[in-house]
Amino acid sequence: MPYILAIESSCDETAASVCRDGVIISNVIYSQEVHKQYGGVVPELASRAHLQAIVPVVDEALEKANVLLCEIDAFAFTQSPGLIGALLVGAEFAKSLSLACDKPLIAVHHMQAHVMANLIQKPGEKSNKPAFPFLCLTVSGGHTQIVLCEGILKMKVIGQTLDDAAGEAFDKSAKILGLPYPGGPLIDKYAKDGNPVKYKFPEPKIDGLNFSFSGLKTAILYFVRDEKLKNENFVAENINDICASIQSRIISILLNKLKKAADETGIKNICIAGGVSANSGLRSSFEEMGVKEDWKTYIPPFEYCTDNAAMIAITGYYKYLAGIFEDLSVVPFARAPF
Ligand code: KG4
Ligand code: ZN
């Protein structure tokens, strides 16, 4: 009955979670507000905010789980990828706990954890986990990947973005429209009342299972600039249709490649994960495609899509079962393969 305490601090969320025997029993997320005024995450401020938040966030996760620190069997933390100063805070905190409690330390890859969010079980809920092998479209602020998952922790990236990530495509488009950071959820909100075929944005022709979003961003930039020359209120007057059209193109780029991956591998268990999988349009289009293609589709609950420590805890739990531990010399990395 191992208890795992997990810490996530790779970007602008300070998060902690406790899992007992693979079931998440607490999940606390503090989203740093300080970055809003700068239009993006400021690494130095993120590190400072993690330092301030980490003790209360971990305390709250233990309290909500009704577990004492001395009952924890292992401490998991996000090792990579992420902002190095932000990762260092979570890594050093987990190392200190591991040393003080004399319990093992587990390092977790953030992108692997996003995929593993599909294996999370909540107390009292029937488990509905994807069977292996499965494909996972992981779409976040820094990454866009199609991952082939052949077993627990046995993952291979078979397609990825060559430039911007899907989350960046949302956030940068939002910035062009004058919306605050992070723009993804706002585009989602405005798109709900818009016409997705009103404006046509290009779909890039990229070989294989890779993605590209930089051309789309440039097309949106020029489109908005030209329309504003004709009508300076163009964005305000058409915000719903513009957002719906941008969102629809990002979704079609993602799902067309996912379908290609499913066709090429013959795999029909398909998951999505990462912050952009919180997008309501992507969730519904993915499920529609699943029905059409006869896939079994899986989407993590909303709170496990954007950055959270429950996904670190579940990955930590499987690493605990496999006996994969680190010593106190372990360090985080800004970038690292699986
Ligand atoms: O996975 P995540 O929380 O952090 C990273 O690991 O990057 O993903 C953050 C990204 C941001 O780009 C944010 O705009 C996007 O996820 N996002 C969304 C939505 N919610 C979060 N994008 C579109 N629609 C949403 N509802
Ligand atoms: Zn993430």
CSV table of C-alpha atoms and ligand atoms in Angstrom, one decimal:
chain,number,residue,atom,x,y,z
A,1,MET,CA,0.0,0.0,0.0
A,2,PRO,CA,2.7,2.6,-0.9
A,3,TYR,CA,2.0,6.3,-0.4
A,4,ILE,CA,3.8,8.5,-3.0
A,5,LEU,CA,4.1,12.3,-2.5
A,6,ALA,CA,4.7,14.0,-5.8
A,7,ILE,CA,5.9,17.5,-6.6
A,8,GLU,CA,5.5,19.3,-10.0
A,9,SER,CA,7.3,22.6,-10.5
A,10,SER,CA,8.4,22.7,-14.2
A,11,CYS,CA,6.8,25.9,-15.3
A,12,ASP,CA,4.2,28.2,-13.6
A,13,GLU,CA,2.2,25.8,-11.5
A,14,THR,CA,3.4,24.7,-8.1
A,15,ALA,CA,1.6,21.4,-7.5
A,16,ALA,CA,1.7,18.5,-5.0
A,17,SER,CA,-0.3,15.2,-4.9
A,18,VAL,CA,-0.5,12.1,-2.8
A,19,CYS,CA,-1.3,8.7,-4.3
A,20,ARG,CA,-2.1,5.6,-2.4
A,21,ASP,CA,-1.6,2.3,-4.2
A,22,GLY,CA,-2.1,4.0,-7.6
A,23,VAL,CA,-5.2,6.0,-6.6
A,24,ILE,CA,-4.9,9.8,-6.3
A,25,ILE,CA,-6.1,10.9,-2.9
A,26,SER,CA,-5.1,14.6,-3.1
A,27,ASN,CA,-4.2,17.0,-5.9
A,28,VAL,CA,-3.3,20.6,-5.1
A,29,ILE,CA,-2.4,23.1,-7.8
A,30,TYR,CA,-1.3,26.7,-7.2
A,31,SER,CA,-1.3,28.6,-10.5
A,32,GLN,CA,1.2,31.5,-10.3
A,33,GLU,CA,-0.6,34.8,-11.0
A,34,VAL,CA,2.5,36.9,-11.2
A,35,HIS,CA,3.1,36.2,-15.0
A,36,LYS,CA,-0.2,37.6,-16.2
A,37,GLN,CA,1.0,41.2,-16.4
A,38,TYR,CA,4.0,40.1,-18.6
A,39,GLY,CA,2.1,38.2,-21.3
A,40,GLY,CA,4.1,35.0,-20.7
A,41,VAL,CA,6.0,33.1,-18.0
A,42,VAL,CA,9.0,35.0,-16.6
A,43,PRO,CA,11.5,32.2,-15.5
A,44,GLU,CA,13.1,34.1,-12.6
A,45,LEU,CA,9.7,35.0,-11.1
A,46,ALA,CA,8.5,31.4,-11.5
A,47,SER,CA,11.4,30.1,-9.4
A,48,ARG,CA,10.7,32.7,-6.7
A,49,ALA,CA,7.0,31.9,-6.7
A,50,HIS,CA,7.7,28.2,-6.4
A,51,LEU,CA,9.9,28.8,-3.4
A,52,GLN,CA,7.1,30.8,-1.7
A,53,ALA,CA,4.4,28.3,-2.6
A,54,ILE,CA,6.0,24.9,-2.2
A,55,VAL,CA,5.7,24.5,1.6
A,56,PRO,CA,2.0,25.4,1.8
A,57,VAL,CA,1.1,23.4,-1.3
A,58,VAL,CA,2.8,20.3,0.0
A,59,ASP,CA,1.3,20.8,3.4
A,60,GLU,CA,-2.2,21.1,1.9
A,61,ALA,CA,-1.7,17.9,-0.3
A,62,LEU,CA,-0.7,15.9,2.9
A,63,GLU,CA,-3.6,17.4,4.8
A,64,LYS,CA,-6.2,16.7,2.1
A,65,ALA,CA,-4.9,13.1,1.8
A,66,ASN,CA,-5.1,12.8,5.6
A,67,VAL,CA,-1.5,11.4,5.6
A,68,LEU,CA,1.5,12.4,7.7
A,69,LEU,CA,4.8,13.1,6.1
A,70,CYS,CA,6.4,10.2,8.0
A,71,GLU,CA,3.8,7.8,6.4
A,72,ILE,CA,5.0,8.6,2.8
A,73,ASP,CA,6.9,5.7,1.2
A,74,ALA,CA,8.6,7.6,-1.6
A,75,PHE,CA,9.0,11.2,-3.0
A,76,ALA,CA,8.6,11.9,-6.7
A,77,PHE,CA,9.5,15.1,-8.5
A,78,THR,CA,9.5,16.4,-12.1
A,79,GLN,CA,13.1,16.1,-13.4
A,80,SER,CA,12.6,17.5,-16.9
A,81,PRO,CA,11.8,19.2,-19.2
A,82,GLY,CA,11.0,22.7,-18.0
A,83,LEU,CA,12.5,26.0,-16.7
A,84,ILE,CA,15.7,25.0,-15.0
A,85,GLY,CA,15.3,27.4,-12.0
A,86,ALA,CA,11.7,26.2,-11.5
A,87,LEU,CA,12.7,22.5,-11.7
A,88,LEU,CA,15.5,23.0,-9.2
A,89,VAL,CA,13.0,24.2,-6.5
A,90,GLY,CA,10.9,21.0,-6.8
A,91,ALA,CA,13.9,18.7,-7.2
A,92,GLU,CA,15.8,20.1,-4.1
A,93,PHE,CA,12.6,20.1,-2.0
A,94,ALA,CA,11.9,16.4,-2.9
A,95,LYS,CA,15.6,15.5,-2.2
A,96,SER,CA,15.4,17.2,1.2
A,97,LEU,CA,12.2,15.3,2.1
A,98,SER,CA,13.8,12.0,0.9
A,99,LEU,CA,16.9,12.7,3.0
A,100,ALA,CA,14.9,13.8,6.1
A,101,CYS,CA,12.5,10.9,6.0
A,102,ASP,CA,15.0,8.3,4.7
A,103,LYS,CA,12.6,7.2,1.9
A,104,PRO,CA,13.4,6.7,-1.8
A,105,LEU,CA,13.5,9.4,-4.4
A,106,ILE,CA,11.9,9.1,-7.8
A,107,ALA,CA,12.6,11.3,-10.9
A,108,VAL,CA,9.8,11.7,-13.4
A,109,HIS,CA,9.8,13.0,-17.0
A,110,HIS,CA,7.0,15.6,-17.3
A,111,MET,CA,6.0,14.6,-20.9
A,112,GLN,CA,5.9,10.9,-19.9
A,113,ALA,CA,3.7,11.9,-16.9
A,114,HIS,CA,1.2,13.8,-19.2
A,115,VAL,CA,0.7,10.5,-21.1
A,116,MET,CA,0.4,8.6,-17.8
A,117,ALA,CA,-2.4,11.0,-16.7
A,118,ASN,CA,-4.6,8.6,-18.8
A,119,LEU,CA,-3.9,5.9,-16.2
A,120,ILE,CA,-5.0,8.0,-13.2
A,121,GLN,CA,-7.7,6.6,-11.0
A,122,LYS,CA,-9.7,8.6,-8.4
A,123,PRO,CA,-11.0,7.0,-5.2
A,124,GLY,CA,-14.3,5.2,-5.6
A,125,GLU,CA,-14.1,5.5,-9.4
A,126,LYS,CA,-14.0,2.4,-11.7
A,127,SER,CA,-10.8,2.3,-13.5
A,128,ASN,CA,-11.0,2.9,-17.3
A,129,LYS,CA,-7.4,2.7,-18.4
A,130,PRO,CA,-6.4,2.3,-22.0
A,131,ALA,CA,-5.0,-1.2,-22.9
A,132,PHE,CA,-1.5,-1.4,-24.4
A,133,PRO,CA,-0.4,-0.6,-27.0
A,134,PHE,CA,-1.9,2.8,-27.2
A,135,LEU,CA,-1.2,6.1,-29.0
A,136,CYS,CA,-1.2,9.4,-27.1
A,137,LEU,CA,-1.4,12.8,-28.7
A,138,THR,CA,0.4,15.0,-26.1
A,139,VAL,CA,-0.3,18.7,-26.6
A,140,SER,CA,1.1,21.2,-24.2
A,141,GLY,CA,2.5,24.7,-24.1
A,142,GLY,CA,6.0,23.5,-25.0
A,143,HIS,CA,5.5,20.2,-26.7
A,144,THR,CA,3.4,18.5,-29.4
A,145,GLN,CA,4.0,14.7,-29.7
A,146,ILE,CA,2.5,11.5,-30.8
A,147,VAL,CA,3.7,8.9,-28.4
A,148,LEU,CA,3.5,5.1,-28.9
A,149,CYS,CA,3.1,3.5,-25.6
A,150,GLU,CA,3.7,-0.2,-25.5
A,151,GLY,CA,3.7,-0.8,-21.8
A,152,ILE,CA,4.0,1.1,-18.5
A,153,LEU,CA,6.8,3.6,-19.0
A,154,LYS,CA,7.7,2.0,-22.4
A,155,MET,CA,7.1,5.0,-24.6
A,156,LYS,CA,8.5,6.2,-27.9
A,157,VAL,CA,7.9,9.6,-29.6
A,158,ILE,CA,6.8,8.8,-33.2
A,159,GLY,CA,5.9,12.3,-34.3
A,160,GLN,CA,6.5,15.8,-32.9
A,161,THR,CA,6.4,19.5,-33.8
A,162,LEU,CA,9.3,20.9,-35.9
A,163,ASP,CA,8.7,24.4,-34.5
A,164,ASP,CA,6.0,25.8,-32.2
A,165,ALA,CA,3.9,23.6,-29.9
A,166,ALA,CA,0.1,23.5,-30.2
A,167,GLY,CA,-0.3,25.4,-27.0
A,168,GLU,CA,2.1,28.1,-28.4
A,169,ALA,CA,-0.1,28.2,-31.5
A,170,PHE,CA,-3.1,29.0,-29.3
A,171,ASP,CA,-1.2,31.4,-27.0
A,172,LYS,CA,0.6,33.3,-29.9
A,173,SER,CA,-2.6,33.6,-31.9
A,174,ALA,CA,-4.3,35.0,-28.8
A,175,LYS,CA,-1.5,37.5,-28.4
A,176,ILE,CA,-2.0,38.7,-32.0
A,177,LEU,CA,-5.7,39.2,-31.1
A,178,GLY,CA,-4.7,41.2,-28.1
A,179,LEU,CA,-5.9,38.6,-25.6
A,180,PRO,CA,-4.0,38.1,-22.3
A,181,TYR,CA,-1.7,35.1,-21.5
A,182,PRO,CA,-2.4,32.2,-21.4
A,183,GLY,CA,-4.7,32.7,-24.5
A,184,GLY,CA,-5.6,29.0,-25.1
A,185,PRO,CA,-8.5,28.9,-22.7
A,186,LEU,CA,-9.8,32.3,-24.0
A,187,ILE,CA,-9.7,31.2,-27.6
A,188,ASP,CA,-11.6,28.1,-26.5
A,189,LYS,CA,-14.2,30.3,-24.7
A,190,TYR,CA,-14.8,32.7,-27.7
A,191,ALA,CA,-14.8,29.8,-30.2
A,192,LYS,CA,-17.8,28.3,-28.6
A,193,ASP,CA,-20.0,31.0,-30.1
A,194,GLY,CA,-18.2,31.3,-33.4
A,195,ASN,CA,-18.3,29.9,-36.9
A,196,PRO,CA,-15.3,27.6,-37.5
A,197,VAL,CA,-15.5,27.9,-41.3
A,198,LYS,CA,-15.8,31.7,-41.5
A,199,TYR,CA,-12.0,32.3,-42.1
A,200,LYS,CA,-9.7,29.8,-43.8
A,201,PHE,CA,-6.2,29.3,-42.4
A,202,PRO,CA,-3.6,27.1,-44.1
A,203,GLU,CA,-2.9,23.5,-43.1
A,204,PRO,CA,0.9,22.9,-43.5
A,205,LYS,CA,2.2,20.0,-45.6
A,206,ILE,CA,4.7,18.2,-43.3
A,207,ASP,CA,6.1,14.8,-44.0
A,208,GLY,CA,5.4,11.8,-41.8
A,209,LEU,CA,3.9,12.2,-38.3
A,210,ASN,CA,5.5,15.6,-37.6
A,211,PHE,CA,3.7,18.9,-37.1
A,212,SER,CA,4.4,22.5,-37.8
A,213,PHE,CA,2.6,25.5,-36.5
A,214,SER,CA,4.8,28.5,-37.3
A,215,GLY,CA,3.3,29.0,-40.8
A,216,LEU,CA,-0.2,29.2,-39.3
A,217,LYS,CA,0.9,31.8,-36.8
A,218,THR,CA,2.4,33.9,-39.6
A,219,ALA,CA,-0.8,33.5,-41.7
A,220,ILE,CA,-2.9,34.7,-38.7
A,221,LEU,CA,-0.6,37.6,-38.1
A,222,TYR,CA,-0.9,38.9,-41.7
A,223,PHE,CA,-4.6,38.1,-41.9
A,224,VAL,CA,-5.3,40.2,-38.8
A,225,ARG,CA,-3.0,43.0,-39.9
A,226,ASP,CA,-4.7,43.3,-43.3
A,227,GLU,CA,-8.2,43.1,-42.0
A,228,LYS,CA,-7.4,45.8,-39.4
A,229,LEU,CA,-6.2,48.1,-42.2
A,230,LYS,CA,-9.8,47.9,-43.7
A,231,ASN,CA,-11.6,48.0,-40.3
A,232,GLU,CA,-9.8,48.9,-37.1
A,233,ASN,CA,-12.5,47.2,-35.0
A,234,PHE,CA,-12.3,43.9,-37.1
A,235,VAL,CA,-11.0,41.8,-34.2
A,236,ALA,CA,-13.5,43.1,-31.6
A,237,GLU,CA,-16.4,42.7,-34.0
A,238,ASN,CA,-15.5,39.2,-35.1
A,239,ILE,CA,-13.7,37.7,-32.1
A,240,ASN,CA,-15.9,34.6,-31.9
A,241,ASP,CA,-15.6,33.7,-35.6
A,242,ILE,CA,-11.8,34.4,-35.6
A,243,CYS,CA,-11.2,32.2,-32.6
A,244,ALA,CA,-13.5,29.4,-33.9
A,245,SER,CA,-11.6,29.4,-37.2
A,246,ILE,CA,-8.1,29.4,-35.6
A,247,GLN,CA,-9.2,26.6,-33.1
A,248,SER,CA,-10.7,24.5,-35.9
A,249,ARG,CA,-7.5,24.7,-38.0
A,250,ILE,CA,-5.2,23.8,-35.0
A,251,ILE,CA,-7.6,20.8,-34.2
A,252,SER,CA,-7.6,19.6,-37.8
A,253,ILE,CA,-3.8,19.7,-38.0
A,254,LEU,CA,-3.6,17.7,-34.8
A,255,LEU,CA,-6.2,15.1,-35.6
A,256,ASN,CA,-5.2,14.5,-39.2
A,257,LYS,CA,-1.7,13.5,-38.0
A,258,LEU,CA,-3.2,11.4,-35.2
A,259,LYS,CA,-5.4,9.5,-37.7
A,260,LYS,CA,-2.3,9.0,-39.9
A,261,ALA,CA,-0.5,7.5,-36.9
A,262,ALA,CA,-3.4,5.3,-36.1
A,263,ASP,CA,-3.7,4.1,-39.7
A,264,GLU,CA,0.1,3.4,-39.9
A,265,THR,CA,0.4,1.5,-36.6
A,266,GLY,CA,-3.0,-0.2,-36.7
A,267,ILE,CA,-3.5,0.9,-33.1
A,268,LYS,CA,-7.1,1.7,-32.1
A,269,ASN,CA,-6.6,2.7,-28.4
A,270,ILE,CA,-6.0,6.4,-28.6
A,271,CYS,CA,-5.5,9.0,-25.9
A,272,ILE,CA,-4.9,12.7,-25.7
A,273,ALA,CA,-3.1,14.5,-22.9
A,274,GLY,CA,-1.4,17.8,-22.0
A,275,GLY,CA,-2.8,21.3,-21.4
A,276,VAL,CA,-4.3,21.7,-24.9
A,277,SER,CA,-6.4,18.5,-24.3
A,278,ALA,CA,-8.4,20.7,-22.0
A,279,ASN,CA,-9.7,22.4,-25.1
A,280,SER,CA,-13.4,21.7,-25.5
A,281,GLY,CA,-13.3,21.7,-29.3
A,282,LEU,CA,-10.4,19.2,-29.4
A,283,ARG,CA,-12.1,17.0,-26.9
A,284,SER,CA,-15.3,16.8,-28.9
A,285,SER,CA,-13.7,16.5,-32.3
A,286,PHE,CA,-11.4,13.8,-30.9
A,287,GLU,CA,-14.4,11.8,-29.7
A,288,GLU,CA,-16.3,12.3,-32.9
A,289,MET,CA,-13.2,11.0,-34.9
A,290,GLY,CA,-13.0,8.1,-32.5
A,291,VAL,CA,-16.6,7.0,-33.3
A,292,LYS,CA,-16.0,7.4,-37.0
A,293,GLU,CA,-12.7,5.5,-37.0
A,294,ASP,CA,-13.8,2.9,-34.5
A,295,TRP,CA,-11.2,3.9,-31.9
A,296,LYS,CA,-11.4,3.5,-28.2
A,297,THR,CA,-10.8,7.0,-27.0
A,298,TYR,CA,-9.5,8.3,-23.7
A,299,ILE,CA,-9.2,11.8,-22.3
A,300,PRO,CA,-7.9,12.5,-18.8
A,301,PRO,CA,-10.3,14.4,-16.5
A,302,PHE,CA,-10.0,18.2,-17.0
A,303,GLU,CA,-7.8,18.7,-13.8
A,304,TYR,CA,-5.2,16.2,-15.0
A,305,CYS,CA,-4.8,17.8,-18.5
A,306,THR,CA,-3.0,21.0,-17.6
A,307,ASP,CA,0.1,20.8,-15.4
A,308,ASN,CA,-0.6,18.9,-12.1
A,309,ALA,CA,1.3,16.7,-9.7
A,310,ALA,CA,-1.2,13.8,-9.8
A,311,MET,CA,0.3,12.7,-13.1
A,312,ILE,CA,3.8,12.9,-11.5
A,313,ALA,CA,2.4,10.8,-8.6
A,314,ILE,CA,1.0,8.1,-10.8
A,315,THR,CA,4.2,7.8,-12.8
A,316,GLY,CA,6.1,7.8,-9.6
A,317,TYR,CA,3.9,5.0,-8.3
A,318,TYR,CA,4.8,2.8,-11.3
A,319,LYS,CA,8.5,3.6,-11.0
A,320,TYR,CA,8.2,2.7,-7.3
A,321,LEU,CA,6.7,-0.7,-8.3
A,322,ALA,CA,9.6,-1.2,-10.8
A,323,GLY,CA,12.2,-0.2,-8.2
A,324,ILE,CA,13.5,2.8,-10.3
A,325,PHE,CA,15.0,5.2,-7.7
A,326,GLU,CA,17.6,8.0,-7.7
A,327,ASP,CA,20.3,8.9,-5.3
A,328,LEU,CA,20.7,12.4,-3.9
A,329,SER,CA,23.1,13.5,-6.6
A,330,VAL,CA,20.2,13.5,-9.2
A,331,VAL,CA,19.8,16.8,-11.0
A,332,PRO,CA,17.0,18.3,-13.2
A,333,PHE,CA,17.4,19.1,-16.9
A,334,ALA,CA,15.8,21.9,-19.0
A,335,ARG,CA,15.5,19.4,-21.8
A,336,ALA,CA,15.8,15.6,-21.9
A,337,PRO,CA,14.5,12.7,-24.0
A,338,PHE,CA,12.2,10.1,-22.4
B,1,KG4,O1,0.5,21.1,-20.2
B,1,KG4,P1,0.4,22.5,-19.8
B,1,KG4,O2,-0.5,22.9,-18.6
B,1,KG4,O3,1.8,23.1,-19.6
B,1,KG4,C1,2.9,22.7,-20.3
B,1,KG4,O4,3.5,21.6,-19.9
B,1,KG4,O5,3.3,23.4,-21.2
B,1,KG4,O6,-0.1,23.3,-21.1
B,1,KG4,C2,-0.2,24.6,-21.1
B,1,KG4,C3,-0.8,25.0,-22.5
B,1,KG4,C4,-0.9,26.6,-22.7
B,1,KG4,O7,-0.4,26.8,-24.0
B,1,KG4,C5,-2.4,26.9,-22.6
B,1,KG4,O8,-2.8,28.0,-23.4
B,1,KG4,C6,-3.0,25.6,-23.2
B,1,KG4,O9,-2.2,24.6,-22.6
B,1,KG4,N1,-4.4,25.4,-22.8
B,1,KG4,C7,-5.4,25.4,-23.7
B,1,KG4,C8,-6.6,25.3,-22.9
B,1,KG4,N2,-6.3,25.1,-21.6
B,1,KG4,C9,-4.9,25.2,-21.6
B,1,KG4,N3,-5.4,25.6,-25.0
B,1,KG4,C10,-6.5,25.6,-25.6
B,1,KG4,N4,-7.7,25.4,-25.0
B,1,KG4,C11,-7.8,25.3,-23.7
B,1,KG4,N5,-9.0,25.1,-23.0
B,2,ZN,ZN,2.8,20.1,-19.0
